[in-house]
PDB file of C-alpha atoms and ligand atoms in Angstrom:
ATOM      1  CA  MET A   1      91.133 118.259 143.776  1.00 56.00           C
ATOM      2  CA  ASN A   2      92.676 116.532 146.828  1.00 74.00           C
ATOM      3  CA  SER A   3      91.042 113.211 147.688  1.00 94.00           C
ATOM      4  CA  LEU A   4      90.065 112.732 151.324  1.00 97.00           C
ATOM      5  CA  ALA A   5      93.176 112.044 153.406  1.00 98.00           C
ATOM      6  CA  ALA A   6      91.995 112.763 156.951  1.00 98.00           C
ATOM      7  CA  MET A   7      88.958 113.393 159.126  1.00 98.00           C
ATOM      8  CA  ILE A   8      89.353 115.820 162.045  1.00 99.00           C
ATOM      9  CA  PHE A   9      86.891 115.531 164.922  1.00 99.00           C
ATOM     10  CA  ASP A  10      85.785 117.938 167.597  1.00 98.00           C
ATOM     11  CA  VAL A  11      85.129 116.172 170.919  1.00 98.00           C
ATOM     12  CA  ASP A  12      82.507 117.696 173.192  1.00 98.00           C
ATOM     13  CA  GLY A  13      79.074 117.479 171.664  1.00 98.00           C
ATOM     14  CA  THR A  14      80.438 115.750 168.540  1.00 98.00           C
ATOM     15  CA  LEU A  15      81.990 112.464 169.663  1.00 98.00           C
ATOM     16  CA  ALA A  16      79.714 112.271 172.698  1.00 98.00           C
ATOM     17  CA  ASP A  17      77.106 114.372 174.499  1.00 98.00           C
ATOM     18  CA  THR A  18      79.553 115.365 177.223  1.00 98.00           C
ATOM     19  CA  GLU A  19      78.477 118.840 178.226  1.00 98.00           C
ATOM     20  CA  ARG A  20      76.056 117.765 180.965  1.00 98.00           C
ATOM     21  CA  ALA A  21      78.960 115.815 182.464  1.00 98.00           C
ATOM     22  CA  HIS A  22      81.167 118.915 182.224  1.00 98.00           C
ATOM     23  CA  LEU A  23      78.393 120.922 183.879  1.00 98.00           C
ATOM     24  CA  LEU A  24      78.130 118.399 186.734  1.00 98.00           C
ATOM     25  CA  ALA A  25      81.918 118.470 187.149  1.00 98.00           C
ATOM     26  CA  PHE A  26      82.002 122.268 187.300  1.00 98.00           C
ATOM     27  CA  ASN A  27      79.300 122.282 189.992  1.00 98.00           C
ATOM     28  CA  GLN A  28      81.067 119.540 191.950  1.00 98.00           C
ATOM     29  CA  ALA A  29      84.303 121.547 191.828  1.00 98.00           C
ATOM     30  CA  PHE A  30      82.539 124.686 193.062  1.00 98.00           C
ATOM     31  CA  ALA A  31      81.003 122.744 195.950  1.00 98.00           C
ATOM     32  CA  SER A  32      84.352 121.111 196.828  1.00 98.00           C
ATOM     33  CA  ALA A  33      85.876 124.603 197.010  1.00 98.00           C
ATOM     34  CA  GLY A  34      83.115 125.768 199.347  1.00 97.00           C
ATOM     35  CA  LEU A  35      81.730 128.166 196.738  1.00 98.00           C
ATOM     36  CA  ASP A  36      77.966 128.691 196.522  1.00 97.00           C
ATOM     37  CA  TRP A  37      78.092 128.874 192.721  1.00 98.00           C
ATOM     38  CA  HIS A  38      75.785 126.472 190.880  1.00 98.00           C
ATOM     39  CA  TRP A  39      75.343 126.582 187.126  1.00 98.00           C
ATOM     40  CA  SER A  40      71.911 125.545 185.800  1.00 98.00           C
ATOM     41  CA  VAL A  41      71.511 124.004 182.332  1.00 98.00           C
ATOM     42  CA  PRO A  42      70.167 127.270 180.822  1.00 98.00           C
ATOM     43  CA  VAL A  43      73.005 129.280 182.389  1.00 98.00           C
ATOM     44  CA  TYR A  44      75.543 126.730 181.168  1.00 98.00           C
ATOM     45  CA  LYS A  45      74.090 126.824 177.647  1.00 98.00           C
ATOM     46  CA  ASP A  46      74.885 130.536 177.588  1.00 97.00           C
ATOM     47  CA  LEU A  47      78.308 130.053 179.202  1.00 98.00           C
ATOM     48  CA  LEU A  48      79.254 127.559 176.475  1.00 98.00           C
ATOM     49  CA  ALA A  49      79.733 130.559 174.215  1.00 97.00           C
ATOM     50  CA  VAL A  50      83.016 130.941 176.091  1.00 97.00           C
ATOM     51  CA  THR A  51      85.202 128.001 175.107  1.00 96.00           C
ATOM     52  CA  GLY A  52      87.701 126.551 177.557  1.00 97.00           C
ATOM     53  CA  GLY A  53      86.777 125.736 181.139  1.00 98.00           C
ATOM     54  CA  LYS A  54      89.233 128.149 182.752  1.00 98.00           C
ATOM     55  CA  GLU A  55      88.119 130.960 180.458  1.00 98.00           C
ATOM     56  CA  ARG A  56      84.481 130.066 181.227  1.00 98.00           C
ATOM     57  CA  ILE A  57      85.033 130.268 184.997  1.00 98.00           C
ATOM     58  CA  ARG A  58      86.816 133.613 184.648  1.00 98.00           C
ATOM     59  CA  TYR A  59      84.011 134.952 182.454  1.00 98.00           C
ATOM     60  CA  TYR A  60      81.399 133.825 184.996  1.00 98.00           C
ATOM     61  CA  ILE A  61      83.225 135.551 187.871  1.00 98.00           C
ATOM     62  CA  ASP A  62      83.789 138.757 185.908  1.00 98.00           C
ATOM     63  CA  GLN A  63      80.187 138.882 184.721  1.00 97.00           C
ATOM     64  CA  THR A  64      78.262 137.748 187.803  1.00 97.00           C
ATOM     65  CA  GLN A  65      80.445 137.926 190.931  1.00 97.00           C
ATOM     66  CA  PRO A  66      81.449 141.602 191.187  1.00 95.00           C
ATOM     67  CA  GLY A  67      82.201 141.362 194.875  1.00 93.00           C
ATOM     68  CA  PHE A  68      84.301 138.213 194.618  1.00 97.00           C
ATOM     69  CA  THR A  69      87.809 138.469 196.089  1.00 97.00           C
ATOM     70  CA  TYR A  70      90.347 135.967 194.790  1.00 97.00           C
ATOM     71  CA  PRO A  71      92.165 134.133 197.572  1.00 95.00           C
ATOM     72  CA  GLY A  72      95.608 134.940 196.170  1.00 93.00           C
ATOM     73  CA  ASP A  73      96.557 134.964 192.489  1.00 97.00           C
ATOM     74  CA  ALA A  74      93.466 134.891 190.255  1.00 97.00           C
ATOM     75  CA  TYR A  75      95.051 132.638 187.615  1.00 97.00           C
ATOM     76  CA  ALA A  76      96.273 130.163 190.212  1.00 98.00           C
ATOM     77  CA  PHE A  77      92.867 130.090 191.856  1.00 98.00           C
ATOM     78  CA  ILE A  78      91.052 129.443 188.579  1.00 98.00           C
ATOM     79  CA  ALA A  79      93.622 126.863 187.505  1.00 98.00           C
ATOM     80  CA  GLY A  80      93.167 125.029 190.799  1.00 98.00           C
ATOM     81  CA  LEU A  81      89.398 125.098 190.537  1.00 98.00           C
ATOM     82  CA  HIS A  82      89.588 123.851 186.970  1.00 98.00           C
ATOM     83  CA  ALA A  83      91.961 121.044 187.911  1.00 98.00           C
ATOM     84  CA  GLU A  84      89.375 119.839 190.440  1.00 98.00           C
ATOM     85  CA  LYS A  85      86.704 120.089 187.743  1.00 98.00           C
ATOM     86  CA  THR A  86      88.838 117.977 185.393  1.00 98.00           C
ATOM     87  CA  ARG A  87      89.330 115.383 188.126  1.00 98.00           C
ATOM     88  CA  ALA A  88      85.561 115.261 188.631  1.00 98.00           C
ATOM     89  CA  TYR A  89      84.924 114.973 184.889  1.00 98.00           C
ATOM     90  CA  LYS A  90      87.390 112.109 184.494  1.00 97.00           C
ATOM     91  CA  ALA A  91      85.626 110.293 187.336  1.00 97.00           C
ATOM     92  CA  ILE A  92      82.297 110.698 185.544  1.00 97.00           C
ATOM     93  CA  ALA A  93      83.799 109.482 182.267  1.00 96.00           C
ATOM     94  CA  GLY A  94      85.241 106.509 184.153  1.00 96.00           C
ATOM     95  CA  GLN A  95      81.762 105.452 185.241  1.00 96.00           C
ATOM     96  CA  GLY A  96      80.965 104.565 181.634  1.00 91.00           C
ATOM     97  CA  LYS A  97      78.173 107.138 181.489  1.00 89.00           C
ATOM     98  CA  LEU A  98      79.457 108.952 178.393  1.00 96.00           C
ATOM     99  CA  PRO A  99      78.699 106.750 175.366  1.00 98.00           C
ATOM    100  CA  LEU A 100      79.830 107.832 171.923  1.00 98.00           C
ATOM    101  CA  ARG A 101      77.080 109.297 169.781  1.00 98.00           C
ATOM    102  CA  PRO A 102      75.501 107.058 167.117  1.00 98.00           C
ATOM    103  CA  GLY A 103      77.760 106.336 164.164  1.00 98.00           C
ATOM    104  CA  VAL A 104      80.978 107.683 165.680  1.00 98.00           C
ATOM    105  CA  ALA A 105      82.660 104.334 166.442  1.00 98.00           C
ATOM    106  CA  ARG A 106      81.459 102.919 163.106  1.00 98.00           C
ATOM    107  CA  LEU A 107      82.911 105.879 161.168  1.00 98.00           C
ATOM    108  CA  PHE A 108      86.231 105.495 162.999  1.00 98.00           C
ATOM    109  CA  ARG A 109      86.294 101.793 162.001  1.00 98.00           C
ATOM    110  CA  GLU A 110      85.465 102.603 158.364  1.00 98.00           C
ATOM    111  CA  ALA A 111      88.229 105.212 158.267  1.00 98.00           C
ATOM    112  CA  ARG A 112      90.817 102.848 159.744  1.00 98.00           C
ATOM    113  CA  GLU A 113      89.875 100.071 157.304  1.00 98.00           C
ATOM    114  CA  ALA A 114      90.136 102.514 154.373  1.00 98.00           C
ATOM    115  CA  GLY A 115      93.383 104.145 155.524  1.00 98.00           C
ATOM    116  CA  VAL A 116      91.783 107.543 156.075  1.00 98.00           C
ATOM    117  CA  ARG A 117      93.773 109.275 158.812  1.00 98.00           C
ATOM    118  CA  LEU A 118      92.089 110.425 162.035  1.00 98.00           C
ATOM    119  CA  ALA A 119      92.770 113.474 164.213  1.00 99.00           C
ATOM    120  CA  ILE A 120      91.141 115.473 167.000  1.00 98.00           C
ATOM    121  CA  ALA A 121      90.808 119.246 167.335  1.00 98.00           C
ATOM    122  CA  THR A 122      89.180 120.231 170.612  1.00 98.00           C
ATOM    123  CA  THR A 123      89.060 123.015 173.171  1.00 98.00           C
ATOM    124  CA  THR A 124      88.733 120.594 176.059  1.00 97.00           C
ATOM    125  CA  THR A 125      91.568 119.516 178.324  1.00 97.00           C
ATOM    126  CA  PRO A 126      93.718 116.652 176.933  1.00 97.00           C
ATOM    127  CA  ALA A 127      93.019 114.461 179.984  1.00 97.00           C
ATOM    128  CA  ASN A 128      89.318 114.636 179.169  1.00 98.00           C
ATOM    129  CA  VAL A 129      89.972 113.340 175.655  1.00 98.00           C
ATOM    130  CA  THR A 130      92.019 110.461 177.015  1.00 97.00           C
ATOM    131  CA  ALA A 131      89.321 109.560 179.545  1.00 97.00           C
ATOM    132  CA  LEU A 132      86.521 109.664 176.965  1.00 98.00           C
ATOM    133  CA  LEU A 133      88.332 107.641 174.296  1.00 97.00           C
ATOM    134  CA  GLN A 134      89.712 105.034 176.649  1.00 96.00           C
ATOM    135  CA  HIS A 135      86.405 104.454 178.433  1.00 97.00           C
ATOM    136  CA  THR A 136      84.437 104.211 175.183  1.00 97.00           C
ATOM    137  CA  LEU A 137      86.842 102.631 172.671  1.00 97.00           C
ATOM    138  CA  GLY A 138      89.411 100.929 174.884  1.00 96.00           C
ATOM    139  CA  ALA A 139      93.005 101.467 175.955  1.00 92.00           C
ATOM    140  CA  ASP A 140      94.566 101.523 172.470  1.00 95.00           C
ATOM    141  CA  ALA A 141      92.062 103.990 170.987  1.00 97.00           C
ATOM    142  CA  LEU A 142      94.341 106.974 171.498  1.00 97.00           C
ATOM    143  CA  GLU A 143      96.693 105.454 168.897  1.00 98.00           C
ATOM    144  CA  TRP A 144      93.952 105.682 166.259  1.00 98.00           C
ATOM    145  CA  PHE A 145      94.422 109.459 166.212  1.00 98.00           C
ATOM    146  CA  GLU A 146      97.590 110.666 164.561  1.00 98.00           C
ATOM    147  CA  VAL A 147      97.209 114.098 166.144  1.00 98.00           C
ATOM    148  CA  ILE A 148      95.231 115.080 169.231  1.00 98.00           C
ATOM    149  CA  GLY A 149      95.074 118.866 169.354  1.00 98.00           C
ATOM    150  CA  ALA A 150      93.469 119.804 172.681  1.00 98.00           C
ATOM    151  CA  GLY A 151      93.067 122.596 175.222  1.00 96.00           C
ATOM    152  CA  ASP A 152      95.954 124.974 175.922  1.00 97.00           C
ATOM    153  CA  ILE A 153      98.188 123.606 173.130  1.00 97.00           C
ATOM    154  CA  VAL A 154      97.157 126.737 171.275  1.00 97.00           C
ATOM    155  CA  GLU A 155      96.743 130.174 172.794  1.00 94.00           C
ATOM    156  CA  ARG A 156      93.542 131.172 171.002  1.00 97.00           C
ATOM    157  CA  LYS A 157      90.710 128.653 171.467  1.00 98.00           C
ATOM    158  CA  LYS A 158      87.728 128.147 169.173  1.00 98.00           C
ATOM    159  CA  PRO A 159      86.126 130.032 167.412  1.00 98.00           C
ATOM    160  CA  ALA A 160      89.691 130.960 166.473  1.00 98.00           C
ATOM    161  CA  PRO A 161      90.997 128.481 163.837  1.00 98.00           C
ATOM    162  CA  ASP A 162      94.263 127.879 165.703  1.00 98.00           C
ATOM    163  CA  ILE A 163      93.560 124.368 166.942  1.00 98.00           C
ATOM    164  CA  TYR A 164      92.609 123.239 163.418  1.00 99.00           C
ATOM    165  CA  LEU A 165      95.669 124.948 161.921  1.00 98.00           C
ATOM    166  CA  TYR A 166      97.810 123.211 164.528  1.00 98.00           C
ATOM    167  CA  VAL A 167      96.335 119.805 163.641  1.00 98.00           C
ATOM    168  CA  LEU A 168      96.713 120.389 159.875  1.00 98.00           C
ATOM    169  CA  GLU A 169     100.323 121.414 160.363  1.00 98.00           C
ATOM    170  CA  ARG A 170     101.041 118.333 162.466  1.00 98.00           C
ATOM    171  CA  LEU A 171      99.292 116.116 159.884  1.00 98.00           C
ATOM    172  CA  GLY A 172     101.273 117.777 157.104  1.00 98.00           C
ATOM    173  CA  LEU A 173      98.071 118.121 155.096  1.00 98.00           C
ATOM    174  CA  ASP A 174      96.318 120.917 153.231  1.00 98.00           C
ATOM    175  CA  ALA A 175      92.807 121.668 154.466  1.00 98.00           C
ATOM    176  CA  SER A 176      91.456 120.623 151.052  1.00 98.00           C
ATOM    177  CA  ALA A 177      92.493 117.027 151.773  1.00 98.00           C
ATOM    178  CA  CYS A 178      90.550 116.927 155.041  1.00 98.00           C
ATOM    179  CA  ILE A 179      87.068 117.260 156.488  1.00 98.00           C
ATOM    180  CA  ALA A 180      86.048 118.450 159.963  1.00 98.00           C
ATOM    181  CA  PHE A 181      83.226 117.340 162.271  1.00 99.00           C
ATOM    182  CA  GLU A 182      81.746 119.842 164.701  1.00 99.00           C
ATOM    183  CA  ASP A 183      78.666 120.456 166.870  1.00 98.00           C
ATOM    184  CA  SER A 184      78.625 124.199 167.597  1.00 98.00           C
ATOM    185  CA  ALA A 185      78.665 127.558 165.835  1.00 98.00           C
ATOM    186  CA  GLY A 186      82.018 128.423 167.421  1.00 98.00           C
ATOM    187  CA  GLY A 187      83.511 125.125 166.369  1.00 98.00           C
ATOM    188  CA  LEU A 188      82.173 125.522 162.846  1.00 98.00           C
ATOM    189  CA  ARG A 189      83.667 129.023 162.677  1.00 98.00           C
ATOM    190  CA  ALA A 190      87.051 127.656 163.729  1.00 98.00           C
ATOM    191  CA  ALA A 191      86.964 124.896 161.102  1.00 98.00           C
ATOM    192  CA  LEU A 192      85.739 127.161 158.288  1.00 98.00           C
ATOM    193  CA  ASP A 193      88.406 129.754 159.075  1.00 98.00           C
ATOM    194  CA  ALA A 194      90.932 126.958 158.653  1.00 98.00           C
ATOM    195  CA  ASP A 195      89.373 126.361 155.194  1.00 98.00           C
ATOM    196  CA  LEU A 196      87.956 122.993 156.194  1.00 98.00           C
ATOM    197  CA  THR A 197      84.818 121.501 154.715  1.00 98.00           C
ATOM    198  CA  THR A 198      82.739 120.793 157.812  1.00 98.00           C
ATOM    199  CA  ILE A 199      79.916 118.434 158.750  1.00 98.00           C
ATOM    200  CA  VAL A 200      77.859 119.421 161.816  1.00 98.00           C
ATOM    201  CA  THR A 201      75.880 117.176 164.160  1.00 98.00           C
ATOM    202  CA  VAL A 202      73.767 119.217 166.558  1.00 98.00           C
ATOM    203  CA  ASN A 203      72.796 118.497 170.174  1.00 98.00           C
ATOM    204  CA  GLU A 204      70.626 119.949 172.939  1.00 98.00           C
ATOM    205  CA  PHE A 205      73.061 122.812 173.547  1.00 98.00           C
ATOM    206  CA  THR A 206      73.680 123.760 169.915  1.00 98.00           C
ATOM    207  CA  HIS A 207      70.530 122.861 167.921  1.00 98.00           C
ATOM    208  CA  ASP A 208      69.577 126.547 167.651  1.00 98.00           C
ATOM    209  CA  HIS A 209      73.034 127.768 166.601  1.00 98.00           C
ATOM    210  CA  PRO A 210      73.573 129.288 163.134  1.00 98.00           C
ATOM    211  CA  PHE A 211      75.476 126.877 160.858  1.00 98.00           C
ATOM    212  CA  GLU A 212      75.956 128.985 157.741  1.00 98.00           C
ATOM    213  CA  GLY A 213      78.780 127.512 155.689  1.00 98.00           C
ATOM    214  CA  ALA A 214      78.481 123.935 156.960  1.00 98.00           C
ATOM    215  CA  ALA A 215      78.557 121.333 154.152  1.00 98.00           C
ATOM    216  CA  LEU A 216      75.911 119.256 155.931  1.00 98.00           C
ATOM    217  CA  VAL A 217      73.977 119.697 159.198  1.00 98.00           C
ATOM    218  CA  LEU A 218      72.569 116.531 160.775  1.00 98.00           C
ATOM    219  CA  ASN A 219      70.902 115.615 164.039  1.00 98.00           C
ATOM    220  CA  GLN A 220      73.417 112.753 164.345  1.00 98.00           C
ATOM    221  CA  LEU A 221      75.729 110.614 162.155  1.00 98.00           C
ATOM    222  CA  GLY A 222      73.138 107.820 162.312  1.00 98.00           C
ATOM    223  CA  GLU A 223      73.378 104.073 161.941  1.00 98.00           C
ATOM    224  CA  PRO A 224      71.874 101.714 159.318  1.00 98.00           C
ATOM    225  CA  ASP A 225      68.989 101.033 161.713  1.00 98.00           C
ATOM    226  CA  GLN A 226      68.935 104.580 163.136  1.00 98.00           C
ATOM    227  CA  PRO A 227      68.542 107.072 160.270  1.00 98.00           C
ATOM    228  CA  PHE A 228      69.773 110.625 160.688  1.00 98.00           C
ATOM    229  CA  THR A 229      67.706 113.740 159.997  1.00 98.00           C
ATOM    230  CA  VAL A 230      69.231 116.161 157.474  1.00 98.00           C
ATOM    231  CA  LEU A 231      68.769 119.687 158.830  1.00 98.00           C
ATOM    232  CA  SER A 232      70.716 121.407 156.048  1.00 98.00           C
ATOM    233  CA  GLY A 233      72.641 120.331 152.939  1.00 97.00           C
ATOM    234  CA  ASP A 234      72.358 117.395 150.540  1.00 96.00           C
ATOM    235  CA  ALA A 235      72.911 113.835 151.787  1.00 97.00           C
ATOM    236  CA  GLY A 236      71.969 112.417 148.385  1.00 95.00           C
ATOM    237  CA  GLY A 237      69.353 110.073 149.754  1.00 94.00           C
ATOM    238  CA  SER A 238      71.649 108.429 152.328  1.00 98.00           C
ATOM    239  CA  THR A 239      70.080 107.693 155.713  1.00 98.00           C
ATOM    240  CA  PHE A 240      73.287 107.550 157.771  1.00 98.00           C
ATOM    241  CA  LEU A 241      76.779 109.038 157.407  1.00 98.00           C
ATOM    242  CA  ASP A 242      79.297 106.495 156.177  1.00 98.00           C
ATOM    243  CA  LEU A 243      82.707 107.047 154.622  1.00 98.00           C
ATOM    244  CA  ALA A 244      81.231 106.984 151.134  1.00 97.00           C
ATOM    245  CA  LEU A 245      78.958 109.916 151.961  1.00 98.00           C
ATOM    246  CA  VAL A 246      81.836 111.750 153.696  1.00 98.00           C
ATOM    247  CA  ARG A 247      83.880 111.353 150.505  1.00 97.00           C
ATOM    248  CA  ARG A 248      80.980 112.660 148.360  1.00 97.00           C
ATOM    249  CA  VAL A 249      80.524 115.691 150.604  1.00 97.00           C
ATOM    250  CA  HIS A 250      84.264 116.311 150.663  1.00 97.00           C
ATOM    251  CA  GLY A 251      84.621 115.902 146.905  1.00 91.00           C
ATOM    252  CA  ARG A 252      81.763 118.315 146.239  1.00 78.00           C
ATOM    253  CA  LEU A 253      83.028 121.137 148.366  1.00 65.00           C
ATOM    254  CA  SER A 254      86.756 121.109 149.029  1.00 54.00           C
ATOM    255  CA  ALA A 255      88.668 123.802 147.214  1.00 46.00           C
ATOM    256  CA  PRO A 256      90.528 122.433 144.156  1.00 48.00           C
ATOM    257  CA  VAL A 257      94.297 122.364 144.426  1.00 45.00           C
ATOM    258  CA  GLY A 258      96.245 125.139 142.655  1.00 42.00           C
TER     259      GLY A 258
HETATM  260  C1  XBP B   1      84.077 122.214 174.354  1.00 97.22           C
HETATM  261  C2  XBP B   1      84.588 123.227 175.294  1.00 97.22           C
HETATM  262  C3  XBP B   1      85.299 122.767 176.530  1.00 97.22           C
HETATM  263  C4  XBP B   1      84.343 121.949 177.411  1.00 97.22           C
HETATM  264  C5  XBP B   1      84.846 121.865 178.830  1.00 97.22           C
HETATM  265  O1  XBP B   1      85.205 121.730 173.679  1.00 97.22           O
HETATM  266  O2  XBP B   1      84.468 124.407 175.027  1.00 97.22           O
HETATM  267  O3  XBP B   1      85.689 123.927 177.227  1.00 97.22           O
HETATM  268  O4  XBP B   1      83.085 122.626 177.457  1.00 97.22           O
HETATM  269  O5  XBP B   1      86.138 121.288 178.835  1.00 97.22           O
HETATM  270  P1  XBP B   1      85.073 121.134 172.146  1.00 97.22           P
HETATM  271  P2  XBP B   1      87.327 122.024 179.635  1.00 97.22           P
HETATM  272  O6  XBP B   1      83.622 121.265 171.714  1.00 97.22           O
HETATM  273  O7  XBP B   1      86.012 121.985 171.322  1.00 97.22           O
HETATM  274  O8  XBP B   1      85.497 119.692 172.257  1.00 97.22           O
HETATM  275  O9  XBP B   1      86.770 122.406 180.989  1.00 97.22           O
HETATM  276  O10 XBP B   1      88.439 120.995 179.721  1.00 97.22           O
HETATM  277  O11 XBP B   1      87.687 123.206 178.785  1.00 97.22           O
HETATM  278 MG1   MG B   2      82.099 120.752 170.504  1.00 97.22          MG
END
């Protein structure tokens, strides 16, 4: 049995509740482009099934704008619109309005003190990861993560396992020595298909997703004075997720070596 060597974190919805900021940025980008598109929260909740902002925009156009004529090359148009969205999102992140979820910074600290390696596996654009980490944890926070697998670095986005396989390969670790943290059904699928034991923390956009196969499903990682709620799995009486509980969950469920 491999002991725990690394923790791999999803970003949006896991490290922070960022999707309302993404939604605002999409709508700001549409307005800046003179488009009368405006995504509501319920519409966006459905659109989140399509991972990747460029893919999401394309899906929205294909599904709801049959008469839309691209001004020039479709890919270039979508890429330009998405670049404006990313600029808008970074500005929102820079306003300090995207705090990390409870327990996230504490778990990072515990991992660093214990020598457990940290990595990120996300569908979002790398610049968004940089903005979030720097504005929540400070300028040197990026160095805490040995590998940041993000956005278009892989061709197939979640729920495909590619981004997790990329991170494992760059870490030089077998999945059995790692544990993943996710917030959505698609993210869980990606992690499980990379043979990763996975802990899920839900949010307003994913609380009703199916999480079959997750080692533990929580409402949040929690803090000593802010207990989590266990939605599925066995937390052994703990009231918040610390490294000791991560190790117990990992040790219980990771495939033995050989
Ligand atoms: C969530 C996503 C991303 C974000 C928007 O990523 O699917 O597409 O919604 O970011 P994850 P972009 O949960 O894997 O962190 O517009 O940069 O894609
Ligand atoms: Mg997510």
